[in-house]
Coordinates of C-alpha atoms and ligand atoms in Angstrom, one line a residue:
M1 CA 6.8 -41.4 12.9
T2 CA 5.0 -41.5 9.6
G3 CA 7.8 -41.8 7.1
F4 CA 10.2 -39.4 5.3
E5 CA 9.7 -36.8 2.5
I6 CA 12.0 -37.1 -0.6
R7 CA 13.7 -34.0 -1.8
G8 CA 11.3 -31.7 -3.9
H9 CA 8.4 -32.4 -1.6
C10 CA 7.3 -30.1 1.2
P11 CA 8.7 -31.7 4.4
G12 CA 7.5 -31.0 7.8
A13 CA 8.4 -32.1 11.4
L14 CA 6.0 -35.2 11.2
R15 CA 7.5 -36.0 7.8
P16 CA 10.9 -34.8 7.7
M17 CA 13.1 -34.7 4.6
A18 CA 16.1 -37.1 4.6
S19 CA 19.3 -35.4 3.7
A20 CA 23.0 -36.4 3.8
D21 CA 23.5 -35.0 7.3
G22 CA 20.4 -36.6 8.8
L23 CA 16.8 -35.7 8.8
V24 CA 15.7 -32.0 8.2
V25 CA 12.8 -31.4 10.7
R26 CA 10.7 -28.3 9.5
I27 CA 8.7 -26.5 12.1
R28 CA 5.8 -24.2 11.4
P29 CA 5.0 -22.2 14.6
P30 CA 1.4 -20.9 14.2
L31 CA 1.3 -17.7 12.5
G32 CA 5.1 -17.7 12.3
V33 CA 5.4 -16.6 16.0
L34 CA 7.5 -18.0 18.7
T35 CA 7.1 -17.0 22.2
P36 CA 10.3 -16.6 24.4
A37 CA 9.4 -20.0 26.1
Q38 CA 9.3 -21.8 22.8
A39 CA 12.4 -20.1 21.6
R40 CA 14.2 -21.1 24.8
G41 CA 12.9 -24.7 24.6
L42 CA 13.9 -25.0 20.9
A43 CA 17.5 -24.5 21.4
P44 CA 18.2 -27.4 23.8
A45 CA 15.9 -29.7 21.6
A46 CA 18.2 -28.9 18.5
Q47 CA 21.4 -29.3 20.6
R48 CA 20.5 -32.5 22.1
F49 CA 18.7 -34.2 18.9
G50 CA 20.2 -32.4 16.0
S51 CA 23.2 -30.6 14.7
A52 CA 22.6 -27.4 17.0
V53 CA 22.0 -25.3 14.2
L54 CA 18.6 -23.6 13.4
E55 CA 17.8 -22.6 9.7
L56 CA 15.3 -20.0 8.7
T57 CA 13.5 -20.8 5.5
S58 CA 12.3 -18.7 2.6
R59 CA 8.7 -19.6 3.7
A60 CA 9.2 -18.3 7.3
N61 CA 9.6 -21.7 8.8
L62 CA 12.4 -23.0 11.2
Q63 CA 14.5 -26.0 10.6
I64 CA 16.6 -28.3 12.6
R65 CA 19.0 -30.4 10.6
G66 CA 21.3 -33.3 11.4
V67 CA 18.7 -35.3 13.4
P68 CA 19.4 -39.1 13.4
E69 CA 16.4 -41.1 12.6
A70 CA 16.5 -42.8 15.9
A71 CA 16.2 -39.4 17.7
H72 CA 13.2 -38.3 15.5
P73 CA 10.5 -39.5 18.0
A74 CA 12.1 -37.9 21.2
L75 CA 12.5 -34.6 19.1
I76 CA 9.0 -34.7 18.3
A77 CA 7.9 -35.2 21.9
A78 CA 10.0 -32.2 22.9
L79 CA 8.5 -30.1 20.2
S80 CA 5.1 -31.3 21.1
D81 CA 5.7 -30.2 24.7
L82 CA 6.4 -26.8 23.3
G83 CA 3.1 -26.6 21.4
L84 CA 5.0 -26.7 18.0
I85 CA 3.7 -30.0 16.6
D86 CA 0.4 -30.6 14.7
P87 CA -1.8 -33.7 15.4
D88 CA -0.9 -35.2 12.2
P89 CA 1.2 -34.8 8.8
A90 CA -2.0 -33.6 6.9
T91 CA -2.7 -30.8 9.3
E92 CA 0.9 -29.9 9.2
R93 CA 1.2 -29.7 5.4
A94 CA -2.4 -28.0 5.0
R95 CA -1.3 -25.2 7.4
N96 CA 0.8 -23.3 4.9
L97 CA 0.1 -19.8 5.7
V98 CA 2.9 -17.2 5.6
V99 CA 1.8 -14.1 7.9
T100 CA 3.5 -10.5 7.3
P101 CA 5.7 -10.1 10.4
F102 CA 4.9 -6.4 10.7
H103 CA 1.5 -6.8 12.2
R104 CA 0.5 -4.9 15.4
D105 CA -1.5 -5.8 18.4
G106 CA -5.0 -5.3 17.9
D107 CA -5.1 -4.7 14.0
G108 CA -6.9 -8.0 13.5
T109 CA -4.1 -10.0 11.7
A110 CA -3.6 -12.7 14.2
N111 CA -7.4 -13.4 14.4
L112 CA -7.9 -13.3 10.5
G113 CA -4.7 -15.6 10.4
R114 CA -6.4 -18.2 12.8
A115 CA -9.7 -18.0 10.8
L116 CA -8.0 -18.5 7.4
T117 CA -6.0 -21.3 9.1
E118 CA -9.3 -23.1 10.0
V119 CA -10.4 -22.6 6.4
M120 CA -7.2 -24.1 4.9
L121 CA -7.5 -27.2 7.4
S122 CA -11.2 -28.0 6.1
A123 CA -10.4 -27.5 2.6
P124 CA -10.4 -30.2 -0.1
P125 CA -6.9 -31.9 -0.7
L126 CA -4.5 -29.5 -2.4
P127 CA -1.1 -29.8 -3.8
A128 CA 1.8 -30.2 -1.3
K129 CA 3.3 -26.7 -1.9
F130 CA 0.0 -24.9 -2.0
G131 CA 0.3 -22.0 0.2
V132 CA -1.3 -18.6 1.2
A133 CA 0.3 -15.3 2.3
L134 CA -1.5 -12.9 4.7
D135 CA 0.3 -9.7 3.8
C136 CA -2.2 -7.1 5.2
G137 CA 0.2 -4.6 6.7
T138 CA 0.1 -1.1 5.3
A139 CA 1.8 -2.2 2.1
P140 CA 2.5 -5.8 0.8
V141 CA 5.9 -7.0 1.8
L142 CA 5.6 -10.6 0.9
G143 CA 5.6 -10.2 -2.9
A144 CA 8.7 -12.2 -3.6
T145 CA 7.3 -15.1 -1.2
P146 CA 5.7 -17.8 -3.1
A147 CA 1.9 -18.1 -2.5
D148 CA -1.0 -19.5 -4.5
I149 CA -3.4 -16.9 -2.8
R150 CA -2.6 -13.4 -1.4
I151 CA -4.6 -11.4 1.1
E152 CA -3.2 -8.0 1.1
R153 CA -4.4 -4.3 0.6
D154 CA -5.5 -2.1 -2.1
G155 CA -4.4 1.4 -2.5
T156 CA -7.2 2.5 -0.1
G157 CA -6.4 0.3 2.4
A158 CA -9.1 -2.2 2.0
L159 CA -8.6 -6.0 2.2
L160 CA -7.9 -7.8 -1.1
L161 CA -8.0 -11.5 -2.0
R162 CA -5.8 -12.0 -4.9
P163 CA -4.9 -15.2 -6.8
D164 CA -1.4 -15.7 -7.7
G165 CA -1.1 -15.2 -11.5
L166 CA -3.6 -12.1 -11.6
N167 CA -2.7 -8.6 -11.2
H168 CA -5.9 -7.8 -9.6
G169 CA -7.8 -8.9 -6.6
R170 CA -11.4 -9.0 -5.2
A171 CA -12.0 -6.5 -2.2
V172 CA -13.3 -8.3 0.9
L173 CA -14.3 -7.3 4.4
P174 CA -12.2 -8.9 7.2
E175 CA -15.2 -10.9 8.1
E176 CA -15.9 -12.0 4.5
A177 CA -12.2 -13.1 3.9
P178 CA -12.3 -16.6 5.4
D179 CA -15.5 -17.4 3.2
A180 CA -13.8 -15.9 0.2
L181 CA -10.8 -17.9 0.8
R182 CA -12.8 -21.1 1.1
A183 CA -14.7 -20.3 -2.2
L184 CA -11.3 -19.8 -3.9
L185 CA -9.8 -23.0 -2.5
D186 CA -12.8 -25.1 -3.6
W187 CA -12.7 -23.6 -7.1
F188 CA -8.9 -24.4 -7.4
A189 CA -9.5 -28.0 -6.0
H190 CA -11.9 -28.5 -9.0
H191 CA -10.0 -26.5 -11.8
G192 CA -6.5 -26.2 -10.8
V193 CA -5.3 -29.8 -9.3
G194 CA -4.3 -32.3 -11.9
E195 CA -4.7 -36.0 -11.8
D196 CA -1.3 -36.2 -10.3
G197 CA -2.3 -34.1 -7.3
R198 CA 0.0 -31.2 -8.6
G199 CA -1.1 -27.7 -9.7
R200 CA -0.3 -24.1 -8.9
M201 CA -2.9 -21.2 -8.8
R202 CA -0.9 -19.1 -11.3
D203 CA -1.4 -21.8 -14.0
A204 CA -5.2 -21.8 -13.3
A205 CA -5.9 -18.3 -12.3
A206 CA -6.8 -17.1 -16.0
G207 CA -10.1 -19.1 -15.7
L208 CA -11.3 -16.9 -12.7
C209 CA -13.8 -13.9 -13.1
G210 CA -14.7 -11.1 -10.9
Y211 CA -11.1 -9.8 -9.9
D212 CA -10.6 -6.4 -10.8
T213 CA -9.2 -4.2 -8.1
L214 CA -5.5 -3.3 -8.1
P215 CA -3.4 -4.1 -5.0
A216 CA -1.4 -1.4 -3.3
P217 CA 2.4 -1.1 -4.6
A218 CA 4.6 -3.6 -2.9
E219 CA 7.2 -2.6 -0.5
V220 CA 10.7 -4.0 -0.7
P221 CA 11.1 -5.5 2.7
P222 CA 14.0 -4.0 4.8
G223 CA 17.1 -6.5 5.0
A224 CA 18.0 -5.8 8.6
G225 CA 17.8 -3.1 11.5
P226 CA 15.0 -1.0 12.8
A227 CA 11.7 -1.3 10.9
H228 CA 8.2 -1.0 11.6
G229 CA 8.5 -0.5 15.2
G230 CA 10.8 -3.5 15.7
M231 CA 14.1 -4.9 14.7
L232 CA 14.8 -7.1 11.8
V233 CA 17.8 -9.4 12.9
A234 CA 19.1 -11.4 10.0
V235 CA 21.6 -14.3 10.3
P236 CA 24.0 -15.3 7.6
F237 CA 22.5 -17.6 5.2
G238 CA 19.5 -18.1 7.4
Q239 CA 21.5 -20.2 9.9
M240 CA 22.2 -19.6 13.6
P241 CA 23.5 -21.5 16.6
A242 CA 20.6 -22.7 18.6
E243 CA 22.1 -20.8 21.7
T244 CA 21.6 -17.6 19.6
L245 CA 17.9 -18.2 19.3
A246 CA 17.6 -18.8 23.2
A247 CA 19.6 -15.5 23.7
L248 CA 17.3 -13.6 21.5
A249 CA 14.4 -14.8 23.5
D250 CA 15.6 -12.6 26.4
A251 CA 15.3 -9.5 24.0
A252 CA 11.7 -9.6 22.9
D253 CA 8.1 -10.5 23.9
E254 CA 7.8 -12.3 20.6
L255 CA 10.1 -13.7 17.8
R256 CA 8.5 -13.5 14.5
L257 CA 9.8 -15.7 11.7
T258 CA 10.3 -13.9 8.3
P259 CA 10.9 -15.3 4.6
W260 CA 14.0 -13.1 4.6
R261 CA 16.5 -15.0 6.6
A262 CA 15.7 -12.8 9.7
L263 CA 13.6 -12.6 12.8
F264 CA 11.5 -9.9 13.5
L265 CA 11.6 -8.6 17.1
P266 CA 8.5 -6.2 17.7
G267 CA 9.2 -3.5 20.2
V268 CA 12.9 -3.8 19.8
T269 CA 14.4 -0.5 18.4
C270 CA 17.8 -0.5 19.5
A271 CA 20.5 -3.1 18.5
S272 CA 22.3 -2.8 21.9
A273 CA 19.2 -4.8 23.4
L274 CA 20.3 -7.8 21.3
P275 CA 22.5 -10.5 22.6
E276 CA 25.3 -9.8 20.2
A277 CA 26.3 -7.2 22.7
Q278 CA 26.5 -9.9 25.2
G279 CA 28.8 -12.1 23.0
K280 CA 26.6 -13.9 20.6
P281 CA 28.1 -13.3 17.2
G282 CA 26.5 -13.6 13.9
L283 CA 23.6 -11.3 14.0
I284 CA 23.1 -8.8 11.3
T285 CA 21.5 -5.5 12.1
D286 CA 23.2 -3.2 9.5
P287 CA 21.2 -3.1 6.3
D288 CA 24.5 -2.6 4.5
D289 CA 26.0 -5.8 5.5
P290 CA 27.3 -7.6 2.5
L291 CA 26.2 -11.0 3.9
L292 CA 22.6 -9.9 3.3
R293 CA 23.4 -9.8 -0.4
T294 CA 25.3 -13.0 -0.4
H295 CA 23.5 -16.4 -0.9
A296 CA 24.8 -19.9 -0.5
C297 CA 23.1 -23.2 -0.4
T298 CA 24.2 -26.0 2.1
G299 CA 26.8 -27.2 -0.3
A300 CA 29.3 -29.9 0.9
P301 CA 29.4 -32.0 3.0
G302 CA 25.6 -31.5 3.8
C303 CA 24.2 -31.9 0.4
P304 CA 25.1 -35.1 -1.6
Q305 CA 24.8 -33.3 -4.8
A306 CA 27.4 -30.7 -4.0
H307 CA 30.8 -30.5 -5.7
A308 CA 32.4 -28.4 -3.1
E309 CA 31.7 -26.4 0.0
T310 CA 29.8 -23.2 -0.5
R311 CA 29.2 -21.2 2.7
P312 CA 32.7 -20.7 4.2
L313 CA 33.7 -19.3 0.5
A314 CA 30.7 -17.2 0.5
R315 CA 31.5 -15.8 3.5
A316 CA 35.0 -15.0 2.8
L317 CA 34.2 -13.5 -0.6
A318 CA 31.5 -11.4 0.8
A319 CA 34.1 -9.0 2.2
H320 CA 35.2 -8.0 -1.2
L321 CA 31.7 -7.3 -2.7
R322 CA 31.1 -3.6 -4.0
P323 CA 28.3 -1.7 -2.5
G324 CA 25.1 -3.3 -3.7
Q325 CA 26.7 -6.1 -5.5
Q326 CA 25.0 -9.4 -4.9
L327 CA 27.0 -12.8 -4.7
H328 CA 25.5 -16.5 -5.1
V329 CA 27.6 -19.4 -4.4
S330 CA 26.1 -22.7 -5.5
G331 CA 27.2 -26.3 -4.7
C332 CA 25.9 -27.4 -8.0
A333 CA 23.9 -26.1 -11.2
K334 CA 20.5 -26.5 -9.3
G335 CA 20.9 -23.2 -7.4
C336 CA 18.7 -23.9 -4.5
A337 CA 19.7 -20.8 -2.6
H338 CA 18.9 -18.3 -5.2
P339 CA 17.0 -19.3 -8.2
A340 CA 17.0 -15.8 -9.8
P341 CA 20.1 -14.2 -11.4
A342 CA 22.8 -12.6 -9.3
D343 CA 25.6 -10.1 -10.2
L344 CA 28.3 -12.5 -9.6
T345 CA 27.3 -16.3 -9.5
I346 CA 29.7 -19.1 -8.6
T347 CA 28.8 -22.7 -9.3
A348 CA 31.0 -25.4 -8.1
G349 CA 31.5 -28.2 -10.5
P350 CA 33.9 -31.3 -11.1
E351 CA 36.5 -29.0 -12.6
G352 CA 36.3 -26.4 -9.8
Y353 CA 34.2 -23.1 -9.4
A354 CA 32.6 -21.4 -12.4
L355 CA 32.1 -17.7 -12.1
A356 CA 29.3 -16.0 -14.2
R357 CA 28.1 -12.5 -14.2
N358 CA 24.2 -11.7 -14.2
A359 CA 23.5 -15.2 -14.1
R360 CA 21.8 -18.1 -12.6
A361 CA 23.8 -21.1 -11.1
G362 CA 24.9 -23.3 -13.9
D363 CA 24.5 -20.6 -16.5
P364 CA 27.4 -20.5 -19.0
P365 CA 30.4 -19.1 -17.2
H366 CA 32.8 -16.1 -17.6
R367 CA 35.7 -18.0 -16.0
N368 CA 35.8 -21.7 -15.1
G369 CA 38.1 -24.1 -13.2
L370 CA 38.8 -21.6 -10.4
D371 CA 39.7 -22.3 -7.0
A372 CA 38.9 -20.1 -3.8
R373 CA 42.2 -18.2 -4.0
A374 CA 41.5 -17.3 -7.7
L375 CA 38.1 -16.1 -6.9
T376 CA 39.3 -14.1 -4.1
S377 CA 41.8 -12.4 -6.5
L378 CA 39.0 -11.6 -9.0
L379 CA 36.6 -10.1 -6.5
H380 CA 39.5 -8.3 -4.8
G381 CA 40.4 -6.7 -8.2
T382 CA 44.0 -8.1 -8.0
D383 CA 43.3 -9.9 -11.2
D384 CA 43.6 -7.0 -13.4
A385 CA 43.0 -9.1 -16.7
T386 CA 39.4 -9.6 -15.8
P387 CA 38.1 -7.1 -13.2
L388 CA 34.8 -7.6 -11.9
Ligands
LIG1 S1 22.2 -26.1 -5.2 FE1 23.0 -28.3 -5.4 S2 24.5 -28.5 -3.9 FE2 23.3 -26.7 -3.3 S3 21.8 -27.4 -1.7 FE3 20.9 -27.6 -4.0 S4 21.3 -29.5 -4.7 FE4 22.7 -29.2 -3.0

């Protein structure tokens, strides 16, 4: 154990974040890939040492919540036996690489990901949240995933190194990409990191020269269902019972983490192969499922800043959404689950829930002081005075 992170920093497994319901232990499987054996081993570890719920994060990591401090060393030992623990917190923090889940065997992505990881581990100290996206499928799909440097493709299929904040990149051969990344990391360490150790590439990239190739148009990632020769299996709010992960391990040769509250199972093209058919509810493979358009943070009682619970309300209201309508339920004005505006945003406050349209959490509301029943009436359309 090396200490706990405070909220706002970038927690890991060796430096977990303290939360109201215990420690949050964030696991970064190498290249975002879990083997079936690792998935089967994670489930009992989460059940024994945590709250038995696993969370998928927006940076394609996996979290175990509700870990008592006293249980942390034993959990780390169990995860280490599964090959999921780095040798030290510095390595864990530097290995901040998100990889497109849609790579194929033999397309070079895994080798390139390993080479880029080595470069990141040997780079000068960088800000805690500094990250790289390896997005080298046929079209970029990680455009909405935060990253300071992207490796993606141009319109001709050539590999492109693109600093965040620039609309252009620099074409590189796959064998050149690690050295090109190293040079960019060195430049950023000298020009982009402040005395406080913070900084983002998007704020420094205007000082870069020699980036002039346009990236390929980004693809909107599919929310759930068959995609790219496999199956995107989403889970509501990115949370699943640990036993569900173990059951999914029986369905595929690999489980790839994505930043979209979903796992990608390469080679699985039929939903009937999934354990939902065997009695594990909660998996989403229908791209029109309204829960895919519903965001909700931890809320009460897990977050001490929450004024009310969020996910049970969001789940109940999702059934009343119109096609395409997006809902965000936030436990406070911070809006952790969805920083962008949503069609309908419900923010809990001391006076009850506030409802705003086309707004972020905490924006001036359309209606205030609402309870769950009033919200249901509004979304269901039975409140004729203010139809939504
Ligand atoms: S939005 Fe507020 S209540 Fe929800 S997790 Fe963030 S801080 Fe907690």
